Coordinates of C-alpha atoms and ligand atoms in Angstrom, one line a residue:
M22 CA -32.4 -39.4 25.1
T23 CA -35.6 -40.1 26.7
N24 CA -38.5 -37.8 28.1
S25 CA -38.8 -37.3 32.0
E26 CA -41.7 -37.4 33.6
T27 CA -41.6 -34.0 34.9
K28 CA -42.5 -31.1 32.5
A29 CA -40.6 -27.6 33.5
T30 CA -44.0 -24.5 33.1
L31 CA -43.2 -20.8 33.0
S32 CA -45.4 -18.5 34.4
F33 CA -45.1 -15.0 34.2
S34 CA -45.8 -13.5 37.3
D35 CA -48.8 -11.0 36.2
G36 CA -50.5 -14.2 34.7
S37 CA -49.7 -12.9 31.1
A38 CA -48.3 -16.1 29.9
S39 CA -47.6 -19.6 31.1
L40 CA -46.1 -22.2 29.0
E41 CA -45.2 -26.2 29.5
M42 CA -42.1 -27.8 28.5
P43 CA -40.4 -30.4 28.1
I44 CA -37.2 -32.1 30.0
Y45 CA -34.7 -34.2 28.4
K46 CA -33.0 -36.5 30.5
G47 CA -29.8 -38.1 29.0
S48 CA -26.7 -40.6 29.9
V49 CA -25.3 -38.6 32.7
G50 CA -25.0 -35.6 33.3
P51 CA -27.6 -32.5 33.9
D52 CA -31.5 -33.3 32.4
V53 CA -32.3 -30.3 30.1
I54 CA -35.7 -27.9 29.4
D55 CA -36.8 -28.8 25.5
I56 CA -37.6 -24.3 25.4
R57 CA -37.8 -24.3 21.5
K58 CA -41.1 -23.0 22.0
L59 CA -40.6 -20.3 24.0
Y60 CA -40.4 -17.7 21.7
G61 CA -44.1 -19.3 19.6
A62 CA -45.3 -18.7 22.9
T63 CA -44.4 -15.8 24.5
G64 CA -42.6 -13.9 22.4
M65 CA -39.7 -14.5 24.1
F66 CA -36.4 -15.2 24.1
T67 CA -33.9 -17.0 27.0
Y68 CA -31.3 -14.4 27.9
D69 CA -27.4 -16.9 28.2
P70 CA -24.7 -15.1 27.1
G71 CA -21.9 -17.5 26.8
F72 CA -23.9 -19.8 27.2
M73 CA -23.4 -21.0 31.0
S74 CA -26.4 -22.5 31.3
T75 CA -27.4 -23.8 27.5
A76 CA -27.0 -27.6 25.8
A77 CA -26.1 -26.7 22.2
C78 CA -27.0 -29.8 21.4
N79 CA -27.3 -33.2 22.0
S80 CA -23.7 -35.2 21.8
S81 CA -22.6 -39.2 22.4
I82 CA -18.6 -37.9 22.1
T83 CA -17.8 -36.3 25.6
Y84 CA -18.8 -36.1 28.8
I85 CA -17.2 -33.6 31.7
D86 CA -18.3 -33.4 35.1
G87 CA -16.6 -30.5 36.4
D88 CA -17.6 -30.8 39.9
K89 CA -16.4 -34.3 40.2
G90 CA -13.9 -33.2 37.9
E91 CA -14.0 -36.3 35.0
L92 CA -13.7 -36.7 32.1
L93 CA -14.8 -39.2 29.2
Y94 CA -14.0 -39.5 25.9
R95 CA -17.1 -41.7 24.7
G96 CA -18.0 -43.3 28.0
Y97 CA -13.9 -44.5 28.4
P98 CA -11.9 -42.1 31.1
I99 CA -8.8 -39.9 29.5
E100 CA -6.9 -41.2 33.2
Q101 CA -7.5 -44.9 31.2
L102 CA -7.1 -43.6 27.7
A103 CA -3.8 -41.4 28.7
V104 CA -2.2 -44.0 30.6
N105 CA -2.8 -47.6 29.2
G106 CA -5.0 -47.4 26.3
G107 CA -3.1 -47.5 23.5
D108 CA -2.3 -44.6 21.3
F109 CA -3.3 -41.0 20.5
L110 CA -4.7 -42.3 16.6
E111 CA -6.3 -45.2 19.0
T112 CA -8.2 -42.9 20.8
C113 CA -8.6 -40.7 17.6
Y114 CA -10.7 -44.0 16.1
L115 CA -12.9 -43.8 19.4
L116 CA -13.2 -40.4 19.1
L117 CA -14.4 -41.1 15.8
N118 CA -16.6 -44.2 15.3
G119 CA -17.5 -44.4 19.1
E120 CA -15.6 -47.8 20.4
L121 CA -12.2 -48.7 21.0
P122 CA -10.6 -50.5 17.7
N123 CA -9.5 -54.7 17.8
A124 CA -6.0 -55.1 15.8
A125 CA -7.6 -55.1 12.5
Q126 CA -9.3 -52.5 12.6
K127 CA -6.2 -49.8 13.6
T128 CA -3.6 -51.6 11.8
E129 CA -6.4 -50.7 8.8
F130 CA -7.2 -47.2 10.4
V131 CA -3.7 -46.2 11.5
D132 CA -2.5 -47.3 7.2
T133 CA -5.3 -45.1 6.0
V134 CA -4.6 -42.2 8.4
T135 CA -0.3 -42.7 7.3
K136 CA -1.0 -42.6 4.1
H137 CA -3.1 -39.0 3.8
T138 CA -0.1 -37.6 6.1
M139 CA 1.3 -35.8 2.7
V140 CA -0.5 -32.7 1.6
H141 CA -0.3 -31.4 -2.7
E142 CA 3.0 -30.7 -3.0
Q143 CA 1.5 -26.5 -4.0
M144 CA 1.0 -26.3 -0.5
Q145 CA 4.1 -25.3 0.3
F146 CA 3.6 -22.0 -1.8
F147 CA 1.0 -20.9 0.7
F148 CA 4.0 -20.6 2.8
R149 CA 6.1 -17.8 1.2
G150 CA 3.2 -15.6 1.2
F151 CA 3.6 -15.1 4.7
R152 CA 6.5 -13.2 6.8
R153 CA 9.1 -15.8 8.4
D154 CA 7.6 -14.9 12.4
A155 CA 4.1 -14.5 11.7
H156 CA 2.3 -16.5 14.1
P157 CA 2.5 -20.3 13.7
M158 CA -1.7 -20.4 14.3
S159 CA -2.2 -17.5 11.6
V160 CA -0.8 -19.6 8.9
L161 CA -3.3 -22.8 9.6
V162 CA -5.8 -20.8 9.7
G163 CA -4.5 -20.0 6.0
T164 CA -3.4 -23.4 5.1
V165 CA -5.9 -25.0 6.6
G166 CA -8.3 -23.8 4.5
A167 CA -6.3 -23.5 1.4
L168 CA -6.8 -27.1 2.0
A169 CA -10.2 -26.8 0.8
S170 CA -8.9 -25.7 -2.9
F171 CA -7.1 -29.2 -3.5
Y172 CA -10.4 -31.3 -2.3
H173 CA -13.6 -30.6 -4.4
D174 CA -13.8 -34.6 -4.9
S175 CA -14.7 -34.8 -1.8
L176 CA -16.4 -31.8 -0.1
D177 CA -19.9 -33.0 -0.5
I178 CA -20.9 -32.9 3.0
N179 CA -24.0 -34.8 3.1
D180 CA -22.1 -38.1 0.9
P181 CA -21.0 -40.1 4.3
H182 CA -17.7 -41.5 2.0
H183 CA -16.9 -37.5 1.1
R184 CA -16.9 -37.1 5.7
E185 CA -14.7 -39.4 6.4
V186 CA -12.5 -38.9 3.4
S187 CA -12.5 -35.7 4.5
A188 CA -12.0 -36.7 8.0
I189 CA -9.5 -38.8 7.8
R190 CA -7.3 -35.6 5.3
L191 CA -7.1 -33.4 8.0
I192 CA -6.6 -36.2 10.8
A193 CA -3.1 -37.6 8.8
K194 CA -2.9 -33.9 7.6
M195 CA -2.7 -31.0 10.4
P196 CA 1.1 -33.0 12.1
T197 CA 2.5 -32.6 8.1
L198 CA 1.4 -28.2 8.3
V199 CA 2.5 -27.5 12.0
A200 CA 5.9 -29.1 11.6
M201 CA 5.7 -27.2 8.2
A202 CA 4.8 -24.2 9.3
Y203 CA 7.6 -24.7 12.5
K204 CA 10.3 -25.5 9.4
Y205 CA 9.2 -22.7 7.5
S206 CA 9.7 -20.0 10.3
I207 CA 13.2 -21.1 11.4
G208 CA 14.1 -20.8 7.6
Q209 CA 14.7 -25.0 7.2
P210 CA 13.7 -26.7 4.8
F211 CA 10.1 -28.8 5.4
V212 CA 10.2 -31.8 5.8
Y213 CA 8.9 -34.8 3.8
P214 CA 6.3 -37.3 6.2
R215 CA 7.6 -41.2 6.7
N216 CA 5.3 -44.2 6.8
D217 CA 7.3 -46.1 8.7
L218 CA 6.8 -44.0 11.6
S219 CA 3.9 -44.1 13.9
Y220 CA 1.9 -40.9 13.8
S221 CA 3.1 -38.7 16.4
A222 CA 7.1 -40.2 15.9
N223 CA 6.3 -38.9 12.5
F224 CA 5.5 -36.3 13.6
M225 CA 9.0 -35.2 15.6
H226 CA 10.4 -37.0 12.2
M227 CA 9.4 -33.5 10.4
M228 CA 9.2 -31.0 13.1
F229 CA 13.0 -31.7 14.2
S230 CA 15.1 -34.2 11.7
T231 CA 16.7 -32.2 8.3
P232 CA 18.3 -33.6 5.5
C233 CA 21.8 -33.0 6.9
E234 CA 21.6 -36.3 9.2
P235 CA 19.6 -39.5 10.1
Y236 CA 17.3 -38.1 13.2
K237 CA 16.9 -40.3 15.7
V238 CA 13.4 -40.8 18.0
N239 CA 13.3 -40.7 21.2
E240 CA 10.4 -43.1 22.6
V241 CA 10.1 -41.3 25.6
L242 CA 9.6 -38.1 23.7
V243 CA 7.7 -39.7 21.3
R244 CA 4.8 -41.6 24.4
A245 CA 4.7 -37.8 26.3
L246 CA 4.0 -35.8 22.3
D247 CA 1.2 -38.7 22.0
R248 CA -0.1 -38.4 25.3
I249 CA -0.4 -34.5 25.1
L250 CA -2.6 -35.5 21.8
I251 CA -4.9 -37.7 23.8
L252 CA -5.3 -35.4 26.9
H253 CA -6.5 -32.7 24.1
A254 CA -8.1 -34.6 21.6
D255 CA -11.9 -32.8 22.7
H256 CA -13.6 -31.4 25.1
E257 CA -17.3 -31.2 25.0
Q258 CA -18.8 -28.2 23.1
N259 CA -16.1 -25.5 24.2
A260 CA -15.1 -22.1 22.4
S261 CA -13.8 -23.9 19.4
T262 CA -16.2 -27.1 18.7
S263 CA -19.1 -24.5 19.4
T264 CA -17.6 -22.3 16.7
V265 CA -17.1 -25.5 14.3
R266 CA -19.9 -26.8 15.1
L267 CA -21.6 -23.5 14.2
A268 CA -19.8 -23.2 11.1
G269 CA -20.9 -26.3 9.7
S270 CA -24.6 -25.7 10.6
S271 CA -24.4 -23.1 7.1
G272 CA -23.1 -26.0 5.3
A273 CA -19.3 -24.9 4.9
N274 CA -17.5 -27.8 3.8
P275 CA -15.0 -29.0 6.9
F276 CA -11.5 -27.3 6.0
A277 CA -13.7 -23.6 6.3
C278 CA -15.1 -25.2 9.9
I279 CA -11.7 -26.3 11.1
A280 CA -10.0 -23.1 10.0
A281 CA -12.4 -22.0 11.9
G282 CA -11.9 -23.3 15.3
I283 CA -8.1 -22.6 14.4
A284 CA -8.9 -19.1 14.5
C285 CA -11.2 -19.8 17.6
L286 CA -9.0 -21.9 19.5
W287 CA -6.3 -18.8 18.9
G288 CA -7.6 -16.8 22.0
P289 CA -5.6 -16.8 25.7
A290 CA -8.8 -17.5 27.5
H291 CA -8.8 -20.7 25.4
G292 CA -6.2 -22.4 23.4
G293 CA -3.4 -20.0 23.9
A294 CA -4.0 -20.5 27.3
N295 CA -0.9 -23.1 26.8
E296 CA 1.3 -20.1 25.7
A297 CA 0.0 -17.8 27.8
A298 CA 0.9 -19.9 31.0
L299 CA 4.9 -20.4 30.2
S300 CA 4.5 -16.7 29.0
M301 CA 4.1 -15.9 32.7
L302 CA 6.2 -18.8 33.8
E303 CA 9.0 -16.9 32.6
E304 CA 7.3 -13.5 33.8
I305 CA 7.3 -14.4 37.5
G306 CA 10.9 -15.3 36.8
S307 CA 11.2 -16.5 40.3
V308 CA 9.1 -18.2 43.5
D309 CA 10.2 -14.7 45.3
N310 CA 8.5 -12.8 42.7
I311 CA 4.7 -15.1 43.2
P312 CA 3.5 -13.3 46.4
E313 CA 3.5 -10.3 44.2
F314 CA 2.4 -11.7 41.3
I315 CA -0.2 -13.3 42.5
A316 CA -1.8 -9.9 44.4
Q317 CA -1.7 -8.3 41.1
V318 CA -4.5 -11.2 39.7
K319 CA -6.4 -10.4 43.5
D320 CA -6.4 -6.6 41.6
K321 CA -9.0 -6.3 39.4
N322 CA -8.1 -3.8 38.1
S323 CA -5.0 -4.7 36.9
G324 CA -6.8 -7.3 34.4
V325 CA -3.5 -9.8 35.0
K326 CA -5.4 -13.3 35.1
L327 CA -3.7 -16.3 36.3
M328 CA -3.0 -18.5 33.2
G329 CA -3.7 -21.8 32.8
F330 CA -6.0 -21.9 36.2
G331 CA -9.7 -21.8 36.7
H332 CA -12.0 -23.1 33.8
R333 CA -16.0 -22.7 32.8
V334 CA -16.9 -26.6 34.2
Y335 CA -13.9 -27.6 35.8
K336 CA -14.3 -26.9 39.4
N337 CA -12.8 -28.5 40.6
Y338 CA -8.9 -29.8 39.9
D339 CA -8.7 -30.0 35.2
P340 CA -7.6 -34.4 35.1
R341 CA -6.2 -33.9 32.3
A342 CA -3.7 -31.4 34.2
K343 CA -2.9 -34.0 36.4
L344 CA -1.7 -35.9 34.0
M345 CA -0.1 -33.3 32.2
R346 CA 2.0 -32.7 35.4
E347 CA 3.1 -36.1 35.2
T348 CA 4.0 -36.3 31.9
C349 CA 5.8 -33.5 32.6
Y350 CA 8.1 -35.2 35.5
E351 CA 8.7 -38.3 32.7
V352 CA 9.9 -35.6 29.9
L353 CA 12.1 -33.6 32.6
N354 CA 13.7 -37.2 34.2
E355 CA 13.8 -38.4 31.0
L356 CA 16.0 -35.4 29.2
G357 CA 18.3 -34.7 32.8
L358 CA 16.2 -31.4 33.9
Q359 CA 14.5 -32.1 36.6
D360 CA 15.6 -29.2 38.2
D361 CA 14.0 -27.2 35.6
P362 CA 13.4 -24.0 37.2
L363 CA 10.5 -23.2 35.2
F364 CA 8.6 -26.7 36.1
K365 CA 10.0 -25.8 40.0
L366 CA 8.3 -22.7 39.6
A367 CA 4.8 -23.9 38.3
M368 CA 4.3 -26.1 41.2
A369 CA 5.2 -24.0 43.9
L370 CA 2.5 -21.3 42.0
E371 CA -0.1 -24.2 42.3
K372 CA 0.8 -24.7 46.0
I373 CA 0.4 -21.1 46.7
A374 CA -2.7 -20.3 44.6
L375 CA -4.5 -23.7 45.7
E376 CA -4.3 -22.6 49.3
D377 CA -5.5 -19.2 48.2
E378 CA -8.4 -18.5 49.3
Y379 CA -8.5 -15.8 46.4
F380 CA -9.0 -18.7 44.5
V381 CA -10.8 -21.6 46.8
S382 CA -13.5 -19.4 47.0
R383 CA -13.6 -18.9 43.1
K384 CA -12.7 -23.0 42.1
L385 CA -10.1 -22.0 40.6
Y386 CA -7.9 -25.1 39.6
P387 CA -4.7 -26.2 37.0
N388 CA -6.4 -26.0 33.6
V389 CA -4.6 -28.7 31.0
D390 CA -3.1 -25.1 30.0
F391 CA -1.2 -25.0 33.2
Y392 CA 1.7 -27.7 32.7
S393 CA 1.3 -29.0 28.8
G394 CA 3.6 -26.0 27.9
I395 CA 6.3 -26.4 30.1
V396 CA 6.4 -30.1 29.0
Q397 CA 6.5 -29.1 25.3
R398 CA 9.0 -26.6 25.6
A399 CA 10.9 -29.9 27.5
L400 CA 10.1 -31.3 24.1
G401 CA 12.0 -28.6 22.2
I402 CA 8.5 -27.3 20.4
P403 CA 9.0 -23.7 20.5
T404 CA 6.3 -21.2 22.6
S405 CA 4.7 -19.9 19.6
L406 CA 3.9 -23.2 18.4
F407 CA 1.6 -25.4 21.7
T408 CA -1.3 -23.8 20.4
G409 CA -0.7 -25.1 16.8
I410 CA -0.6 -28.7 19.0
F411 CA -3.7 -28.0 20.3
A412 CA -5.1 -28.2 17.5
L413 CA -3.5 -30.8 15.6
A414 CA -4.8 -32.8 18.9
R415 CA -8.0 -31.5 19.1
T416 CA -8.6 -31.4 15.4
V417 CA -10.5 -35.2 15.7
G418 CA -12.6 -33.8 18.5
W419 CA -13.6 -31.0 15.9
I420 CA -14.4 -33.2 12.7
A421 CA -16.2 -35.9 14.9
Q422 CA -17.9 -33.0 16.4
W423 CA -19.3 -32.0 13.3
K424 CA -19.7 -34.8 11.4
E425 CA -22.1 -35.6 14.2
M426 CA -24.3 -32.5 13.8
I427 CA -23.5 -33.7 10.0
S428 CA -25.6 -36.8 10.8
D429 CA -27.5 -34.8 13.5
P430 CA -31.9 -35.4 12.0
E431 CA -32.0 -32.4 14.6
Q432 CA -29.5 -30.0 13.3
K433 CA -30.6 -26.5 11.5
I434 CA -28.9 -23.7 11.1
G435 CA -27.3 -22.0 14.3
R436 CA -28.5 -18.5 14.5
P437 CA -28.7 -17.3 18.0
R438 CA -31.0 -14.2 18.8
Q439 CA -30.3 -11.0 20.5
L440 CA -31.9 -8.8 23.1
F441 CA -31.4 -5.3 21.4
V442 CA -31.1 -1.6 23.8
G443 CA -29.7 0.4 20.5
S444 CA -31.6 2.6 19.0
P445 CA -35.6 1.8 18.5
K446 CA -36.2 3.1 13.7
R447 CA -36.0 6.9 13.5
D448 CA -35.8 8.8 10.3
V449 CA -32.2 10.4 8.2
P450 CA -31.9 13.8 8.8
P451 CA -30.4 15.6 5.7
I452 CA -26.1 16.0 6.7
D453 CA -27.2 20.2 7.6
Q454 CA -29.2 19.1 10.6
R455 CA -27.2 16.4 12.4
G456 CA -25.7 17.8 15.3
Ligands
LIG4 C1 -9.0 -24.1 27.8 O1 -14.1 -25.2 27.3 C2 -13.6 -25.4 27.5 O2 -13.2 -26.9 28.0 C3 -11.9 -25.3 27.0 C4 -10.5 -26.2 27.3 C5 -10.4 -27.4 26.0 O3 -10.6 -28.1 26.6 O4 -11.4 -26.5 25.0 O5 -10.7 -27.0 28.7 C6 -9.5 -25.6 27.0 O6 -9.4 -22.4 27.2 C7 -9.0 -24.4 29.4 C8 -8.6 -22.7 30.0 C9 -7.5 -21.9 29.3 N1 -7.7 -20.4 29.6 C10 -6.6 -20.4 30.5 O7 -5.9 -20.6 31.4 C11 -7.5 -18.5 30.5 C12 -7.3 -18.4 32.5 N2 -9.0 -18.3 32.2 C13 -9.7 -17.8 32.9 O8 -9.7 -17.4 31.6 C14 -11.4 -18.3 32.4 O9 -10.8 -18.6 33.4 C15 -11.7 -19.1 31.7 C16 -11.8 -17.9 30.6 C17 -11.0 -20.3 31.8 C18 -12.9 -19.5 32.6 O10 -14.1 -18.2 32.4 P1 -15.3 -18.1 32.9 O11 -15.8 -19.3 33.7 O12 -16.0 -17.7 32.4 O13 -15.1 -17.4 34.6 P2 -15.2 -17.2 35.4 O14 -14.8 -14.9 34.3 O15 -16.6 -16.9 35.8 O16 -14.9 -16.6 36.5 C19 -15.2 -16.7 37.7 C20 -14.5 -15.4 39.2 C21 -13.7 -14.4 38.5 O17 -13.8 -13.9 39.7 P3 -15.7 -12.5 40.0 O18 -16.2 -11.9 39.2 O19 -15.8 -13.9 40.6 O20 -14.3 -11.8 40.9 O21 -12.7 -16.5 38.7 C22 -12.2 -15.0 38.2 C23 -13.1 -14.3 37.5 O22 -12.1 -12.8 37.4 N3 -11.3 -16.0 37.5 C24 -10.2 -16.0 37.5 C25 -9.5 -16.8 36.5 N4 -10.1 -17.3 35.9 C26 -11.4 -16.6 36.3 N5 -9.0 -15.1 38.1 C27 -7.5 -15.1 38.1 N6 -7.0 -16.0 37.1 C28 -8.1 -17.0 36.7 N7 -7.0 -17.2 35.9

């Protein structure tokens, strides 16, 4: 971060105040105006609901150019990482440490994560309190938060070693907990992790194997899942990452912070969109129904949105959506489902929407969630678990951002202010004098 020669000057038309503010330059992307002295100098706050024009921090982890449709993890384009950048754990190492691992570093990292995939044997008892049809995200919010109760030895967030151990534990145990949530929902026994399988193969094993017969890992499907995890690993200061940072700014332990991130990700405007997008496609049913559906979306009173479309930052095609569509082709071809009606419906819907003025004028393009439901459904993952897979993948991004925040000398407890529009001070009337 460097100081710009240019300063920002704020002056009021009535001449009541004038303030000069520094401008900082990052390595790439928009500069920022440092408004930290604004309230002290003017007695006023900025007003920015949804933080559309607000940088909450400085970060070196993930960069997004919404106009170009560009996504970089520590400077590497997502297209390169997802296609020839190795597997998800390499991306995890990159996001956590800032550089891709060499062979020796990768071996050590994979071994460390592998050795932490089991959860405490008593974790299974938390599941029994849930209904079998509980939404997996409710189970994950509960069980990830509960992990803290087993790790009093590594909850001192000011100890770099404790931060490192917590990061590894969360990355390693999320697949186990997501698979346990699934097994619990279908009444099958939990499956222990296997140290002889890769991260994604182990997840598929814990999800789909049973004690009754050996489970054969399909490497094409494992690679597809691994790519899905890479595509979802981090995404700058999105709603759930900002939630994790805000929770972490109070000094809350990392398990509590990640549980807060999971809760936020659950929303259909955010990580819940993949589940909602698939339900939308199933509701549309056929290409013939697309025009009627699009008409509903355009009718503001309908409250209907094109799920999997639009993005706060991308005003161009989400680069992850392109890669997700390619993964759809690969998986459906591998499974002999080339004619999957939902995939064909999704492509038809995308084509129609991208030619429609309503979407073009609002720069609404498919985002990461538009195709991810189709490919996860083809992998045998139930719709209700799609957002759980998103949380599994995003855990490394959340924890990398949390670690960066904790070690940032500028970090303070996050505490936004407000424009108060409620009642000024008034006296409490006795109950017999109230209207
Ligand atoms: C994720 O932030 C991240 O990085 C998130 C994420 C990540 O990796 O962490 O990328 C993951 O959350 C992707 C987004 C998944 N959500 C969906 O697909 C849900 C559908 N999308 C919309 O809810 C919406 O596009 C948002 C929430 C994603 C973005 O909302 P914005 O930036 O607040 O957009 P907006 O409401 O300002 O929209 C501008 C206009 C509005 O119309 P007008 O008022 O100008 O007439 O576009 C319309 C909106 O009504 N619009 C849509 C639409 N999205 C926006 N109209 C129909 N369908 C949509 N999907």
